[in-house]
């Protein structure tokens, strides 16, 4: 009988060892799961502390608009003869400028004749076939925005006074 008692004791001891190993294995798996979850939730940045924060703050300063948008109309429609005559000879547009800087409205009033003149020069070089497409209109919109910003930033501390130029009327004949 002594041999039977020893075998039963070894079986109980072996079972305890297996239970302990399983418990340790479960704890390790839970710890790894917690670390992976924490990395996924925080994004797992490899940047040193503070480096990413400064870049985010700087980009917010550049992109953050200052106040509500202000629409400034250039007034009457601008009509020009097209130099590249395809199926249209005349182009007429009416523009509104969008800004967030209250000073720009006054600048537009004082520089209106120069703005209209340069807009006419840009418009006269437009190809009417290209302007019939959305991409052509967006390209014209971008070039007008750049031209007007060049005029308004000349002699002022404003870097990019106008955010965008919108067509409120666009007619080709």
PDB file of C-alpha atoms in Angstrom:
ATOM      1  CA  UNK A   1       0.000   0.000   0.000  1.00  0.00           C
ATOM      2  CA  UNK A   2       2.868   2.318   0.568  1.00  0.00           C
ATOM      3  CA  UNK A   3       3.556   2.296  -3.116  1.00  0.00           C
ATOM      4  CA  UNK A   4      -0.032   3.298  -3.917  1.00  0.00           C
ATOM      5  CA  UNK A   5       0.125   6.241  -1.482  1.00  0.00           C
ATOM      6  CA  UNK A   6       3.343   7.500  -3.074  1.00  0.00           C
ATOM      7  CA  UNK A   7       1.826   7.344  -6.589  1.00  0.00           C
ATOM      8  CA  UNK A   8      -1.250   9.256  -5.426  1.00  0.00           C
ATOM      9  CA  UNK A   9       0.935  11.903  -3.770  1.00  0.00           C
ATOM     10  CA  UNK A  10       3.005  12.298  -6.947  1.00  0.00           C
ATOM     11  CA  UNK A  11      -0.171  12.666  -8.978  1.00  0.00           C
ATOM     12  CA  UNK A  12      -1.500  15.420  -6.674  1.00  0.00           C
ATOM     13  CA  UNK A  13       1.878  17.214  -6.693  1.00  0.00           C
ATOM     14  CA  UNK A  14       2.064  16.988 -10.487  1.00  0.00           C
ATOM     15  CA  UNK A  15      -1.446  18.397 -10.788  1.00  0.00           C
ATOM     16  CA  UNK A  16      -0.537  21.343  -8.548  1.00  0.00           C
ATOM     17  CA  UNK A  17       2.503  22.091 -10.719  1.00  0.00           C
ATOM     18  CA  UNK A  18       0.386  22.063 -13.887  1.00  0.00           C
ATOM     19  CA  UNK A  19      -2.216  24.362 -12.279  1.00  0.00           C
ATOM     20  CA  UNK A  20       0.499  26.817 -11.179  1.00  0.00           C
ATOM     21  CA  UNK A  21       2.109  26.822 -14.646  1.00  0.00           C
ATOM     22  CA  UNK A  22      -1.267  27.426 -16.296  1.00  0.00           C
ATOM     23  CA  UNK A  23      -2.012  30.314 -13.919  1.00  0.00           C
ATOM     24  CA  UNK A  24       1.392  31.920 -14.672  1.00  0.00           C
ATOM     25  CA  UNK A  25       0.836  31.432 -18.409  1.00  0.00           C
ATOM     26  CA  UNK A  26      -2.603  33.099 -18.219  1.00  0.00           C
ATOM     27  CA  UNK A  27      -1.184  36.056 -16.270  1.00  0.00           C
ATOM     28  CA  UNK A  28       1.592  36.514 -18.872  1.00  0.00           C
ATOM     29  CA  UNK A  29      -0.914  36.374 -21.756  1.00  0.00           C
ATOM     30  CA  UNK A  30      -3.151  38.947 -20.025  1.00  0.00           C
ATOM     31  CA  UNK A  31      -0.147  41.234 -19.424  1.00  0.00           C
ATOM     32  CA  UNK A  32       0.882  41.026 -23.085  1.00  0.00           C
ATOM     33  CA  UNK A  33      -2.712  41.733 -24.142  1.00  0.00           C
ATOM     34  CA  UNK A  34      -2.833  44.783 -21.871  1.00  0.00           C
ATOM     35  CA  UNK A  35       0.422  46.166 -23.336  1.00  0.00           C
ATOM     36  CA  UNK A  36      -0.770  45.632 -26.918  1.00  0.00           C
ATOM     37  CA  UNK A  37      -4.116  47.276 -26.137  1.00  0.00           C
ATOM     38  CA  UNK A  38      -2.393  50.262 -24.520  1.00  0.00           C
ATOM     39  CA  UNK A  39      -0.104  50.693 -27.548  1.00  0.00           C
ATOM     40  CA  UNK A  40      -3.026  50.514 -29.964  1.00  0.00           C
ATOM     41  CA  UNK A  41      -5.056  53.062 -28.016  1.00  0.00           C
ATOM     42  CA  UNK A  42      -2.194  55.549 -27.682  1.00  0.00           C
ATOM     43  CA  UNK A  43      -0.939  55.108 -31.221  1.00  0.00           C
ATOM     44  CA  UNK A  44       2.451  53.719 -30.219  1.00  0.00           C
ATOM     45  CA  UNK A  45       4.462  56.854 -31.104  1.00  0.00           C
ATOM     46  CA  UNK A  46       8.178  56.255 -31.556  1.00  0.00           C
ATOM     47  CA  UNK A  47       8.961  59.968 -31.193  1.00  0.00           C
ATOM     48  CA  UNK A  48      10.708  61.287 -28.102  1.00  0.00           C
ATOM     49  CA  UNK A  49       8.369  62.955 -25.610  1.00  0.00           C
ATOM     50  CA  UNK A  50       7.493  66.511 -26.577  1.00  0.00           C
ATOM     51  CA  UNK A  51       8.768  66.312 -30.161  1.00  0.00           C
ATOM     52  CA  UNK A  52       5.401  65.432 -31.711  1.00  0.00           C
ATOM     53  CA  UNK A  53       3.594  67.942 -29.529  1.00  0.00           C
ATOM     54  CA  UNK A  54       5.659  70.872 -30.811  1.00  0.00           C
ATOM     55  CA  UNK A  55       5.036  69.939 -34.436  1.00  0.00           C
ATOM     56  CA  UNK A  56       1.302  69.662 -33.776  1.00  0.00           C
ATOM     57  CA  UNK A  57       1.198  73.056 -32.065  1.00  0.00           C
ATOM     58  CA  UNK A  58       3.124  74.701 -34.917  1.00  0.00           C
ATOM     59  CA  UNK A  59       0.858  73.233 -37.582  1.00  0.00           C
ATOM     60  CA  UNK A  60      -2.212  74.366 -35.646  1.00  0.00           C
ATOM     61  CA  UNK A  61      -0.843  77.909 -35.549  1.00  0.00           C
ATOM     62  CA  UNK A  62      -0.418  77.968 -39.322  1.00  0.00           C
ATOM     63  CA  UNK A  63      -3.704  76.284 -40.252  1.00  0.00           C
ATOM     64  CA  UNK A  64      -5.980  77.653 -37.529  1.00  0.00           C
ATOM     65  CA  UNK A  65      -8.356  80.282 -38.936  1.00  0.00           C
ATOM     66  CA  UNK A  66      -8.742  83.450 -36.912  1.00  0.00           C
ATOM     67  CA  UNK A  67     -12.442  84.195 -36.703  1.00  0.00           C
ATOM     68  CA  UNK A  68     -15.381  83.706 -39.021  1.00  0.00           C
ATOM     69  CA  UNK A  69     -14.983  83.955 -42.803  1.00  0.00           C
ATOM     70  CA  UNK A  70     -15.566  87.392 -44.320  1.00  0.00           C
ATOM     71  CA  UNK A  71     -16.848  87.608 -47.909  1.00  0.00           C
ATOM     72  CA  UNK A  72     -15.655  90.613 -49.886  1.00  0.00           C
ATOM     73  CA  UNK A  73     -17.248  91.279 -53.266  1.00  0.00           C
ATOM     74  CA  UNK A  74     -15.270  92.882 -56.064  1.00  0.00           C
ATOM     75  CA  UNK A  75     -18.455  94.565 -57.213  1.00  0.00           C
ATOM     76  CA  UNK A  76     -19.603  94.581 -60.825  1.00  0.00           C
ATOM     77  CA  UNK A  77     -18.882  91.633 -63.119  1.00  0.00           C
ATOM     78  CA  UNK A  78     -15.564  91.721 -64.993  1.00  0.00           C
ATOM     79  CA  UNK A  79     -15.841  91.184 -68.755  1.00  0.00           C
ATOM     80  CA  UNK A  80     -12.880  90.372 -71.011  1.00  0.00           C
ATOM     81  CA  UNK A  81     -12.250  89.329 -74.606  1.00  0.00           C
ATOM     82  CA  UNK A  82     -10.548  85.941 -74.739  1.00  0.00           C
ATOM     83  CA  UNK A  83      -7.233  85.813 -76.573  1.00  0.00           C
ATOM     84  CA  UNK A  84      -7.622  82.089 -77.360  1.00  0.00           C
ATOM     85  CA  UNK A  85     -10.965  82.051 -79.128  1.00  0.00           C
ATOM     86  CA  UNK A  86     -12.368  78.548 -79.480  1.00  0.00           C
ATOM     87  CA  UNK A  87     -16.129  78.519 -79.211  1.00  0.00           C
ATOM     88  CA  UNK A  88     -16.337  81.564 -76.943  1.00  0.00           C
ATOM     89  CA  UNK A  89     -15.076  85.093 -77.517  1.00  0.00           C
ATOM     90  CA  UNK A  90     -16.078  86.807 -74.259  1.00  0.00           C
ATOM     91  CA  UNK A  91     -15.773  85.795 -70.625  1.00  0.00           C
ATOM     92  CA  UNK A  92     -17.643  87.488 -67.799  1.00  0.00           C
ATOM     93  CA  UNK A  93     -17.048  86.687 -64.118  1.00  0.00           C
ATOM     94  CA  UNK A  94     -18.166  88.103 -60.826  1.00  0.00           C
ATOM     95  CA  UNK A  95     -15.919  87.288 -57.868  1.00  0.00           C
ATOM     96  CA  UNK A  96     -16.122  87.137 -54.096  1.00  0.00           C
ATOM     97  CA  UNK A  97     -13.022  86.905 -51.959  1.00  0.00           C
ATOM     98  CA  UNK A  98     -13.026  84.943 -48.700  1.00  0.00           C
ATOM     99  CA  UNK A  99     -10.797  86.081 -45.861  1.00  0.00           C
ATOM    100  CA  UNK A 100     -10.691  85.960 -42.074  1.00  0.00           C
ATOM    101  CA  UNK A 101      -8.781  89.196 -41.665  1.00  0.00           C
ATOM    102  CA  UNK A 102     -10.952  92.343 -41.230  1.00  0.00           C
ATOM    103  CA  UNK A 103      -8.152  94.512 -42.677  1.00  0.00           C
ATOM    104  CA  UNK A 104      -8.471  92.786 -46.043  1.00  0.00           C
ATOM    105  CA  UNK A 105     -11.863  94.351 -46.762  1.00  0.00           C
ATOM    106  CA  UNK A 106     -10.332  97.817 -46.548  1.00  0.00           C
ATOM    107  CA  UNK A 107      -7.290  96.715 -48.590  1.00  0.00           C
ATOM    108  CA  UNK A 108      -9.579  95.396 -51.332  1.00  0.00           C
ATOM    109  CA  UNK A 109     -11.384  98.751 -51.474  1.00  0.00           C
ATOM    110  CA  UNK A 110      -8.133 100.692 -51.799  1.00  0.00           C
ATOM    111  CA  UNK A 111      -6.549  98.246 -54.276  1.00  0.00           C
ATOM    112  CA  UNK A 112      -9.719  97.452 -56.252  1.00  0.00           C
ATOM    113  CA  UNK A 113      -8.576  98.957 -59.558  1.00  0.00           C
ATOM    114  CA  UNK A 114      -5.250  97.095 -59.437  1.00  0.00           C
ATOM    115  CA  UNK A 115      -7.002  93.832 -58.512  1.00  0.00           C
ATOM    116  CA  UNK A 116      -9.550  94.189 -61.329  1.00  0.00           C
ATOM    117  CA  UNK A 117      -6.782  95.025 -63.830  1.00  0.00           C
ATOM    118  CA  UNK A 118      -4.684  91.983 -62.918  1.00  0.00           C
ATOM    119  CA  UNK A 119      -7.757  89.723 -62.824  1.00  0.00           C
ATOM    120  CA  UNK A 120      -8.590  90.905 -66.350  1.00  0.00           C
ATOM    121  CA  UNK A 121      -5.052  90.071 -67.499  1.00  0.00           C
ATOM    122  CA  UNK A 122      -5.344  86.555 -66.059  1.00  0.00           C
ATOM    123  CA  UNK A 123      -8.833  86.040 -67.498  1.00  0.00           C
ATOM    124  CA  UNK A 124      -7.894  87.164 -71.004  1.00  0.00           C
ATOM    125  CA  UNK A 125      -5.382  84.277 -71.261  1.00  0.00           C
ATOM    126  CA  UNK A 126      -7.971  81.640 -70.359  1.00  0.00           C
ATOM    127  CA  UNK A 127      -8.744  78.882 -72.850  1.00  0.00           C
ATOM    128  CA  UNK A 128     -12.538  78.565 -73.029  1.00  0.00           C
ATOM    129  CA  UNK A 129     -12.360  74.822 -73.762  1.00  0.00           C
ATOM    130  CA  UNK A 130     -10.407  74.251 -70.520  1.00  0.00           C
ATOM    131  CA  UNK A 131     -12.742  76.529 -68.571  1.00  0.00           C
ATOM    132  CA  UNK A 132     -15.707  74.321 -69.441  1.00  0.00           C
ATOM    133  CA  UNK A 133     -14.272  71.591 -67.183  1.00  0.00           C
ATOM    134  CA  UNK A 134     -14.298  71.567 -63.408  1.00  0.00           C
ATOM    135  CA  UNK A 135     -10.507  71.221 -63.332  1.00  0.00           C
ATOM    136  CA  UNK A 136     -10.175  74.296 -65.558  1.00  0.00           C
ATOM    137  CA  UNK A 137     -12.415  76.359 -63.272  1.00  0.00           C
ATOM    138  CA  UNK A 138     -10.499  75.213 -60.174  1.00  0.00           C
ATOM    139  CA  UNK A 139      -7.169  76.048 -61.837  1.00  0.00           C
ATOM    140  CA  UNK A 140      -8.455  79.525 -62.697  1.00  0.00           C
ATOM    141  CA  UNK A 141      -9.751  79.935 -59.157  1.00  0.00           C
ATOM    142  CA  UNK A 142      -6.308  79.011 -57.779  1.00  0.00           C
ATOM    143  CA  UNK A 143      -4.429  81.369 -60.109  1.00  0.00           C
ATOM    144  CA  UNK A 144      -6.804  84.248 -59.265  1.00  0.00           C
ATOM    145  CA  UNK A 145      -6.327  83.583 -55.535  1.00  0.00           C
ATOM    146  CA  UNK A 146      -2.538  83.684 -55.946  1.00  0.00           C
ATOM    147  CA  UNK A 147      -2.658  86.856 -58.034  1.00  0.00           C
ATOM    148  CA  UNK A 148      -4.942  88.689 -55.593  1.00  0.00           C
ATOM    149  CA  UNK A 149      -2.820  87.558 -52.619  1.00  0.00           C
ATOM    150  CA  UNK A 150       0.280  88.879 -54.383  1.00  0.00           C
ATOM    151  CA  UNK A 151      -1.369  92.288 -54.781  1.00  0.00           C
ATOM    152  CA  UNK A 152      -2.807  92.491 -51.250  1.00  0.00           C
ATOM    153  CA  UNK A 153       0.337  91.264 -49.478  1.00  0.00           C
ATOM    154  CA  UNK A 154       2.459  93.822 -51.343  1.00  0.00           C
ATOM    155  CA  UNK A 155       3.260  96.501 -48.771  1.00  0.00           C
ATOM    156  CA  UNK A 156       1.309  94.876 -45.931  1.00  0.00           C
ATOM    157  CA  UNK A 157       2.225  92.500 -43.129  1.00  0.00           C
ATOM    158  CA  UNK A 158      -0.380  89.950 -44.256  1.00  0.00           C
ATOM    159  CA  UNK A 159       1.121  86.753 -45.645  1.00  0.00           C
ATOM    160  CA  UNK A 160      -1.937  85.237 -47.318  1.00  0.00           C
ATOM    161  CA  UNK A 161      -4.801  87.711 -47.010  1.00  0.00           C
ATOM    162  CA  UNK A 162      -7.331  85.823 -49.162  1.00  0.00           C
ATOM    163  CA  UNK A 163      -8.189  82.180 -48.480  1.00  0.00           C
ATOM    164  CA  UNK A 164     -10.117  81.598 -51.669  1.00  0.00           C
ATOM    165  CA  UNK A 165     -11.808  83.267 -54.612  1.00  0.00           C
ATOM    166  CA  UNK A 166     -15.323  82.179 -55.545  1.00  0.00           C
ATOM    167  CA  UNK A 167     -17.143  82.707 -58.819  1.00  0.00           C
ATOM    168  CA  UNK A 168     -20.584  84.130 -58.159  1.00  0.00           C
ATOM    169  CA  UNK A 169     -21.111  84.497 -61.895  1.00  0.00           C
ATOM    170  CA  UNK A 170     -19.274  82.889 -64.820  1.00  0.00           C
ATOM    171  CA  UNK A 171     -20.501  83.413 -68.362  1.00  0.00           C
ATOM    172  CA  UNK A 172     -18.851  82.588 -71.695  1.00  0.00           C
ATOM    173  CA  UNK A 173     -20.216  83.690 -75.079  1.00  0.00           C
TER     174      UNK A 173
END
